[in-house]
């Protein structure tokens, strides 16, 4: 049996025959310890993407096209989490707890450099949802105030504003998405038209998880500032994919998760709080173990944290920086374009993602003819392809989101699978 042929049925048979021992003995599931990247592997304009792919633990038989939901971490980051957790559990002396706790400031500094802001403006959260909720809870809003959202924001963000609006008495106005993406100018005008003298906050995703639409973050933030409106940019689908420069965008808040495009440890995330908002933003929690820099002294009191994961978050940022974020963005977008163009050529496929490169990122969503998306997703899993499905009546279908660890062979494999399903059925 080759590495590429272990599907769900094989998985079940192995488990029934020998339990976890049989599974761990299979070549696809053995420990993978790659050699570290060399400077030669990551030369600007000539990155060896196979060498980068080899840093991850996914075996050759698995094609991961689900970065918009969950990314694997490189082996070095996994080892970082395990090593620091093991040491913390074997040597739980106050001195080491203080040492590993102090590593939070190392990660904060790396995040600040990565986003081109100051460490005093960085809060380390558990994910984007928590970061967004800190904002919707931490601003003084009440009767007479208005918040403008976007219908294609992640539901967790929109629902938080709606629920808190009901509780605190403010109004939520929603700008509807238009399919296909009508262009940046349309949305600039639509968002500005939604503002009133009572608008206090504008929140939008810079890159959507639904169809991969991209929005003009810098221009929207500038427009909001002209109207005295606070901006929260949901960067869950931007952070780790795009070369984000918050010193240029100048939002009031920007949120992101490590477990998506940054390929970092789970339950770590970031919230940027612009210096101009520090005296207008209340903490959402009051407990022990705050940070040591800037706003974190008052807003990171969350009690005991997973400090090894926070340390590894910094390790992963260093990994991204060793390659170059502009290189990563270009690579991911190139693979998405390859997917979009090849899928669009298949009879029966209806593409939800915009054709125009400037209107999309690295998320490719499409309807696979009359096939049920959940059934297609199950078939893809059986063929070793990790993706996501979208049900309901709003742009139902399959979502592929390649990243810099994806190889051209993974793209061809996914396209070939969809072509086969549409030709012969599931």
Coordinates of C-alpha atoms in Angstrom, one line a residue:
X1 CA 0.0 0.0 0.0
X2 CA 1.5 3.3 -1.1
X3 CA 1.5 6.5 1.0
X4 CA -1.1 8.1 -1.3
X5 CA -3.7 5.3 -1.1
X6 CA -4.6 5.4 2.6
X7 CA -8.1 6.8 2.5
X8 CA -10.8 6.8 5.2
X9 CA -11.7 3.1 4.6
X10 CA -8.0 2.1 4.9
X11 CA -7.8 4.2 8.1
X12 CA -10.8 2.4 9.6
X13 CA -9.4 -1.0 8.6
X14 CA -6.0 -0.2 10.2
X15 CA -7.7 0.9 13.4
X16 CA -9.9 -2.1 13.6
X17 CA -6.9 -4.4 13.0
X18 CA -4.4 -2.9 15.4
X19 CA -5.7 0.3 17.0
X20 CA -3.4 3.3 17.3
X21 CA -0.2 1.1 17.1
X22 CA -1.1 0.1 13.6
X23 CA -1.9 3.6 12.6
X24 CA 1.4 5.0 14.0
X25 CA 3.3 2.3 12.2
X26 CA 1.9 3.5 8.8
X27 CA 4.5 5.6 6.9
X28 CA 2.0 8.4 6.5
X29 CA 1.7 8.8 10.2
X30 CA 5.3 8.4 11.5
X31 CA 7.2 11.3 13.0
X32 CA 8.7 13.6 10.4
X33 CA 11.8 15.6 11.3
X34 CA 12.9 17.7 8.4
X35 CA 16.2 19.5 8.0
X36 CA 16.0 23.2 8.7
X37 CA 15.6 25.7 5.9
X38 CA 18.8 27.0 4.5
X39 CA 19.3 30.6 3.4
X40 CA 19.8 29.1 -0.1
X41 CA 16.2 27.7 0.0
X42 CA 14.6 31.1 0.6
X43 CA 16.4 33.5 -1.7
X44 CA 14.1 36.4 -2.7
X45 CA 12.5 35.6 -6.0
X46 CA 13.8 32.0 -6.0
X47 CA 12.2 30.3 -3.0
X48 CA 12.5 26.5 -3.1
X49 CA 8.8 25.8 -2.2
X50 CA 9.4 22.0 -2.0
X51 CA 12.0 22.7 0.7
X52 CA 9.5 24.8 2.5
X53 CA 6.8 22.1 2.1
X54 CA 9.2 19.6 3.6
X55 CA 9.2 21.7 6.9
X56 CA 5.7 20.5 7.5
X57 CA 4.6 17.1 8.8
X58 CA 1.9 16.4 6.2
X59 CA 2.9 13.2 4.2
X60 CA 2.9 13.3 0.4
X61 CA -0.5 11.6 0.2
X62 CA -2.3 14.5 1.9
X63 CA -3.1 17.7 0.0
X64 CA -4.1 20.5 2.4
X65 CA -6.3 23.1 0.8
X66 CA -8.0 24.5 3.8
X67 CA -5.9 27.5 5.0
X68 CA -9.0 29.6 5.5
X69 CA -10.0 27.3 8.3
X70 CA -7.0 25.6 9.8
X71 CA -3.4 25.4 8.8
X72 CA -0.8 22.8 9.8
X73 CA 2.2 24.1 11.7
X74 CA 5.8 23.4 10.7
X75 CA 7.6 20.6 12.6
X76 CA 9.8 23.2 14.4
X77 CA 6.7 24.9 15.8
X78 CA 5.2 21.6 17.0
X79 CA 8.5 20.7 18.6
X80 CA 8.6 24.2 20.3
X81 CA 5.2 23.6 21.9
X82 CA 6.0 20.1 23.0
X83 CA 9.5 20.9 24.3
X84 CA 8.4 23.9 26.4
X85 CA 5.3 22.1 27.7
X86 CA 7.4 19.2 28.7
X87 CA 9.9 21.4 30.5
X88 CA 7.1 23.4 32.2
X89 CA 5.5 20.1 33.4
X90 CA 8.8 18.6 34.5
X91 CA 10.4 21.7 36.0
X92 CA 7.5 23.9 37.3
X93 CA 9.7 26.1 39.4
X94 CA 8.8 29.8 39.7
X95 CA 12.0 30.8 37.9
X96 CA 11.1 28.8 34.7
X97 CA 7.5 29.9 34.8
X98 CA 8.7 33.5 34.9
X99 CA 11.1 32.7 32.1
X100 CA 8.6 31.2 29.8
X101 CA 6.0 33.8 30.7
X102 CA 8.5 36.5 29.7
X103 CA 8.7 34.9 26.3
X104 CA 5.3 36.5 25.7
X105 CA 7.1 39.8 25.2
X106 CA 9.4 38.2 22.7
X107 CA 6.4 37.1 20.7
X108 CA 4.8 40.6 21.1
X109 CA 7.8 42.2 19.7
X110 CA 7.9 39.8 16.7
X111 CA 4.2 40.5 16.0
X112 CA 4.7 44.2 16.2
X113 CA 7.5 44.0 13.7
X114 CA 5.5 41.7 11.5
X115 CA 2.6 44.1 11.4
X116 CA 4.8 47.2 11.4
X117 CA 3.5 48.7 14.6
X118 CA 4.8 49.1 18.1
X119 CA 4.8 46.4 20.8
X120 CA 2.7 48.7 23.0
X121 CA -0.1 48.3 20.6
X122 CA -0.2 44.5 20.5
X123 CA -2.4 42.3 22.6
X124 CA -2.0 38.5 22.4
X125 CA -5.4 36.8 22.3
X126 CA -6.6 33.3 21.8
X127 CA -8.1 33.8 18.3
X128 CA -9.8 36.4 16.1
X129 CA -13.2 35.8 17.7
X130 CA -11.9 36.7 21.1
X131 CA -10.1 39.7 19.7
X132 CA -13.2 41.0 17.9
X133 CA -15.3 40.5 21.1
X134 CA -12.8 42.4 23.1
X135 CA -13.5 45.3 20.8
X136 CA -17.3 45.0 20.8
X137 CA -17.2 44.8 24.6
X138 CA -14.5 47.3 25.2
X139 CA -16.0 50.4 23.5
X140 CA -18.5 52.7 25.2
X141 CA -21.6 52.4 23.0
X142 CA -25.2 52.9 23.9
X143 CA -28.6 54.3 22.8
X144 CA -28.4 56.5 19.8
X145 CA -25.1 55.1 18.6
X146 CA -24.7 53.1 15.3
X147 CA -22.3 50.3 14.2
X148 CA -21.9 49.5 10.5
X149 CA -21.1 45.9 9.6
X150 CA -20.8 44.0 6.4
X151 CA -23.0 41.0 5.6
X152 CA -20.1 38.9 4.5
X153 CA -18.2 39.3 7.8
X154 CA -17.6 36.2 9.7
X155 CA -20.9 35.4 11.6
X156 CA -19.1 35.4 14.9
X157 CA -18.2 39.1 14.5
X158 CA -21.6 40.2 13.2
X159 CA -23.6 38.3 15.8
X160 CA -21.5 39.8 18.6
X161 CA -22.4 43.3 17.5
X162 CA -26.0 42.5 17.1
X163 CA -26.4 40.7 20.4
X164 CA -24.6 43.5 22.3
X165 CA -26.6 46.1 20.4
X166 CA -29.7 44.5 21.8
X167 CA -28.3 44.6 25.3
X168 CA -26.8 48.1 25.3
X169 CA -29.3 49.8 23.0
X170 CA -27.2 50.8 20.0
X171 CA -28.2 50.1 16.4
X172 CA -26.4 47.8 13.9
X173 CA -26.6 48.7 10.2
X174 CA -25.4 46.1 7.6
X175 CA -23.9 46.7 4.2
X176 CA -24.9 43.8 1.9
X177 CA -22.4 42.0 -0.2
X178 CA -22.8 41.9 -3.9
X179 CA -22.0 38.9 -6.1
X180 CA -19.9 39.0 -8.2
X181 CA -17.6 41.5 -6.5
X182 CA -18.4 44.8 -8.2
X183 CA -15.0 46.4 -7.4
X184 CA -13.4 48.5 -4.7
X185 CA -15.0 51.8 -5.7
X186 CA -18.5 50.3 -5.3
X187 CA -17.8 49.2 -1.7
X188 CA -16.1 52.5 -0.8
X189 CA -19.3 54.3 -1.8
X190 CA -21.6 51.7 -0.2
X191 CA -19.8 51.9 3.1
X192 CA -19.7 55.6 3.1
X193 CA -23.4 55.9 2.2
X194 CA -24.2 53.7 5.3
X195 CA -22.5 56.1 7.7
X196 CA -24.6 58.7 9.5
X197 CA -23.7 61.3 12.1
X198 CA -24.5 58.6 14.7
X199 CA -22.1 56.0 13.4
X200 CA -19.4 55.1 15.8
X201 CA -17.8 51.9 14.4
X202 CA -17.2 50.3 11.0
X203 CA -16.1 46.7 10.9
X204 CA -15.3 44.6 7.9
X205 CA -13.2 41.6 6.7
X206 CA -10.3 42.6 4.5
X207 CA -10.4 39.1 2.8
X208 CA -13.6 37.1 3.1
X209 CA -13.8 33.4 4.1
X210 CA -16.8 32.8 1.9
X211 CA -15.7 33.6 -1.7
X212 CA -12.3 35.2 -1.1
X213 CA -13.4 38.8 -2.0
X214 CA -10.7 41.4 -1.1
X215 CA -11.6 44.9 0.1
X216 CA -9.6 48.1 0.1
X217 CA -8.7 48.2 3.8
X218 CA -6.5 51.3 3.7
X219 CA -9.0 53.4 1.8
X220 CA -11.9 52.2 4.0
X221 CA -10.0 53.1 7.1
X222 CA -9.1 56.6 5.7
X223 CA -12.7 57.2 4.8
X224 CA -13.9 56.2 8.2
X225 CA -11.3 58.5 9.9
X226 CA -12.6 61.4 7.9
X227 CA -16.0 60.8 9.4
X228 CA -14.7 60.3 12.9
X229 CA -15.6 56.5 12.8
X230 CA -13.6 53.8 14.6
X231 CA -12.5 50.9 12.4
X232 CA -12.2 47.2 13.3
X233 CA -10.5 45.2 10.4
X234 CA -11.1 41.5 10.8
X235 CA -7.8 40.1 9.5
X236 CA -8.6 36.4 10.1
X237 CA -8.1 35.8 6.4
X238 CA -5.3 38.3 5.8
X239 CA -2.9 37.8 8.7
X240 CA -0.3 35.3 7.6
X241 CA -1.4 35.4 4.0
X242 CA -1.0 39.0 3.0
X243 CA 1.9 41.5 3.5
X244 CA -0.1 43.5 6.0
X245 CA 1.3 47.0 6.9
X246 CA -0.9 48.5 9.7
X247 CA 1.3 51.6 9.8
X248 CA 0.1 52.3 6.3
X249 CA -3.6 51.2 6.8
X250 CA -3.9 52.9 10.1
X251 CA -7.0 51.0 11.4
X252 CA -8.1 51.5 15.0
X253 CA -8.2 47.8 15.6
X254 CA -7.0 44.7 13.6
X255 CA -7.6 41.1 14.6
X256 CA -6.1 37.8 13.6
X257 CA -5.6 34.1 14.5
X258 CA -2.4 32.1 14.5
X259 CA -4.1 28.8 13.5
X260 CA -5.1 30.0 10.1
X261 CA -2.8 31.5 7.5
X262 CA 0.1 32.1 9.9
X263 CA 0.4 28.3 10.5
X264 CA 0.9 28.9 14.2
X265 CA -0.1 27.1 17.3
X266 CA -3.8 26.7 18.2
X267 CA -5.5 29.1 20.6
X268 CA -3.2 32.0 19.9
X269 CA -4.1 35.2 18.1
X270 CA -3.5 39.0 18.0
X271 CA -5.3 42.2 18.5
X272 CA -3.7 45.5 17.3
X273 CA -5.0 48.5 19.2
X274 CA -3.9 51.8 17.7
X275 CA -2.3 54.1 20.2
X276 CA -5.0 56.7 19.7
X277 CA -7.6 54.3 21.1
X278 CA -5.8 53.3 24.3
X279 CA -7.8 55.7 26.5
X280 CA -11.1 54.8 24.9
X281 CA -10.9 51.0 25.1
X282 CA -11.9 49.1 28.3
X283 CA -10.5 45.7 29.3
X284 CA -12.9 42.7 28.9
X285 CA -11.2 40.6 31.6
X286 CA -9.5 41.4 34.9
X287 CA -7.2 38.7 36.3
X288 CA -3.6 37.8 36.9
X289 CA -0.6 37.4 34.5
X290 CA -0.9 40.5 32.4
X291 CA 1.7 41.5 29.9
X292 CA 4.6 43.8 30.6
X293 CA 4.3 46.2 27.7
X294 CA 1.9 49.0 26.8
X295 CA -1.8 48.1 26.8
X296 CA -1.1 44.5 27.7
X297 CA -0.4 45.6 31.3
X298 CA -4.2 46.3 31.7
X299 CA -5.8 44.2 28.9
X300 CA -4.1 40.8 29.1
X301 CA -5.1 39.8 32.6
X302 CA -6.6 36.4 31.6
X303 CA -5.2 34.2 34.3
X304 CA -3.1 31.2 33.4
X305 CA -2.3 31.0 29.7
X306 CA -0.8 28.3 27.5
X307 CA 2.6 30.0 27.6
X308 CA 4.4 27.3 25.5
X309 CA 1.9 28.0 22.7
X310 CA 2.5 31.8 23.0
X311 CA 6.3 31.2 22.8
X312 CA 5.8 29.0 19.7
X313 CA 3.6 31.7 18.1
X314 CA 6.8 33.9 18.0
X315 CA 8.8 31.0 16.6
X316 CA 6.3 30.7 13.7
X317 CA 6.4 34.4 13.0
X318 CA 10.2 34.0 12.7
X319 CA 9.6 31.2 10.2
X320 CA 7.4 33.4 8.1
X321 CA 9.9 36.2 8.2
X322 CA 12.7 33.9 7.1
X323 CA 10.8 33.3 3.9
X324 CA 9.3 36.8 3.4
X325 CA 5.7 37.7 3.6
X326 CA 5.6 39.2 0.2
X327 CA 6.9 35.9 -1.2
X328 CA 4.3 33.9 0.7
X329 CA 1.5 36.1 -0.5
X330 CA 2.6 35.9 -4.1
X331 CA 2.9 32.1 -3.9
X332 CA -0.5 31.6 -2.3
X333 CA -2.2 33.9 -4.8
X334 CA -0.5 32.2 -7.7
X335 CA -1.7 28.8 -6.6
X336 CA -5.3 30.2 -6.1
X337 CA -5.2 31.6 -9.6
X338 CA -4.1 28.2 -10.9
X339 CA -7.0 26.6 -9.1
X340 CA -9.5 29.1 -10.3
X341 CA -8.5 28.9 -13.9
X342 CA -8.4 25.1 -14.1
X343 CA -11.7 24.6 -12.2
X344 CA -13.4 27.2 -14.4
X345 CA -12.6 25.1 -17.4
X346 CA -14.6 22.1 -16.0
X347 CA -18.2 21.7 -17.4
X348 CA -20.7 22.2 -14.6
X349 CA -18.5 24.2 -12.3
X350 CA -19.9 27.6 -11.3
X351 CA -17.2 29.9 -9.8
X352 CA -18.2 32.1 -6.8
X353 CA -14.7 33.7 -6.5
X354 CA -14.1 36.8 -8.6
X355 CA -12.1 36.3 -11.8
X356 CA -10.3 39.6 -11.4
X357 CA -7.0 39.1 -9.5
X358 CA -7.2 42.4 -7.7
X359 CA -10.7 41.5 -6.2
X360 CA -9.7 38.1 -4.7
X361 CA -7.1 36.6 -2.4
X362 CA -6.3 32.9 -2.0
X363 CA -9.8 31.5 -1.3
X364 CA -11.4 29.7 -4.2
X365 CA -15.1 28.8 -3.8
X366 CA -17.3 27.1 -6.5
X367 CA -20.4 25.1 -7.0
X368 CA -19.6 21.5 -8.2
X369 CA -22.6 21.2 -10.6
X370 CA -25.6 19.5 -9.0
X371 CA -23.5 17.5 -6.6
X372 CA -24.2 17.9 -2.9
X373 CA -21.2 19.8 -1.4
X374 CA -21.1 17.7 1.8
X375 CA -20.9 14.5 -0.3
X376 CA -18.1 16.1 -2.4
X377 CA -16.3 17.0 0.7
X378 CA -16.5 13.4 2.0
X379 CA -15.2 12.1 -1.4
X380 CA -12.3 14.6 -1.3
X381 CA -11.4 13.4 2.2
X382 CA -11.4 9.8 1.0
X383 CA -9.0 10.9 -1.7
X384 CA -6.7 12.6 0.8
X385 CA -7.7 16.2 0.0
X386 CA -8.5 18.6 2.8
X387 CA -11.0 21.3 1.9
X388 CA -14.2 22.8 3.2
X389 CA -17.9 22.8 2.1
X390 CA -20.5 25.5 2.2
X391 CA -24.2 24.5 2.4
X392 CA -27.4 26.5 2.3
X393 CA -28.6 28.8 -0.5
X394 CA -25.9 31.5 -0.3
X395 CA -23.1 30.5 -2.6
X396 CA -23.1 26.7 -1.7
X397 CA -20.2 24.6 -2.8
X398 CA -16.6 23.7 -2.1
X399 CA -13.9 26.0 -0.9
X400 CA -10.2 25.4 -1.6
X401 CA -7.7 27.7 0.1
X402 CA -4.1 26.9 -0.9
X403 CA -1.1 28.3 0.9
X404 CA 2.6 28.5 0.5
X405 CA 3.1 24.8 1.6
X406 CA 0.8 23.7 -1.2
X407 CA 2.5 22.3 -4.3
X408 CA 1.3 22.4 -7.9
X409 CA 0.7 18.6 -7.7
X410 CA -1.8 19.2 -4.9
X411 CA -3.7 21.7 -7.1
X412 CA -3.7 19.2 -10.0
X413 CA -4.9 16.5 -7.7
X414 CA -7.8 18.5 -6.4
X415 CA -8.8 19.7 -9.9
X416 CA -8.6 16.1 -11.2
X417 CA -10.8 14.9 -8.3
X418 CA -13.5 17.4 -9.0
X419 CA -13.4 16.6 -12.7
X420 CA -13.8 12.9 -12.0
X421 CA -16.7 13.4 -9.6
X422 CA -18.6 15.5 -12.1
X423 CA -17.9 13.0 -14.9
X424 CA -18.6 9.7 -13.2
X425 CA -20.4 10.7 -10.0
X426 CA -19.5 10.1 -6.4

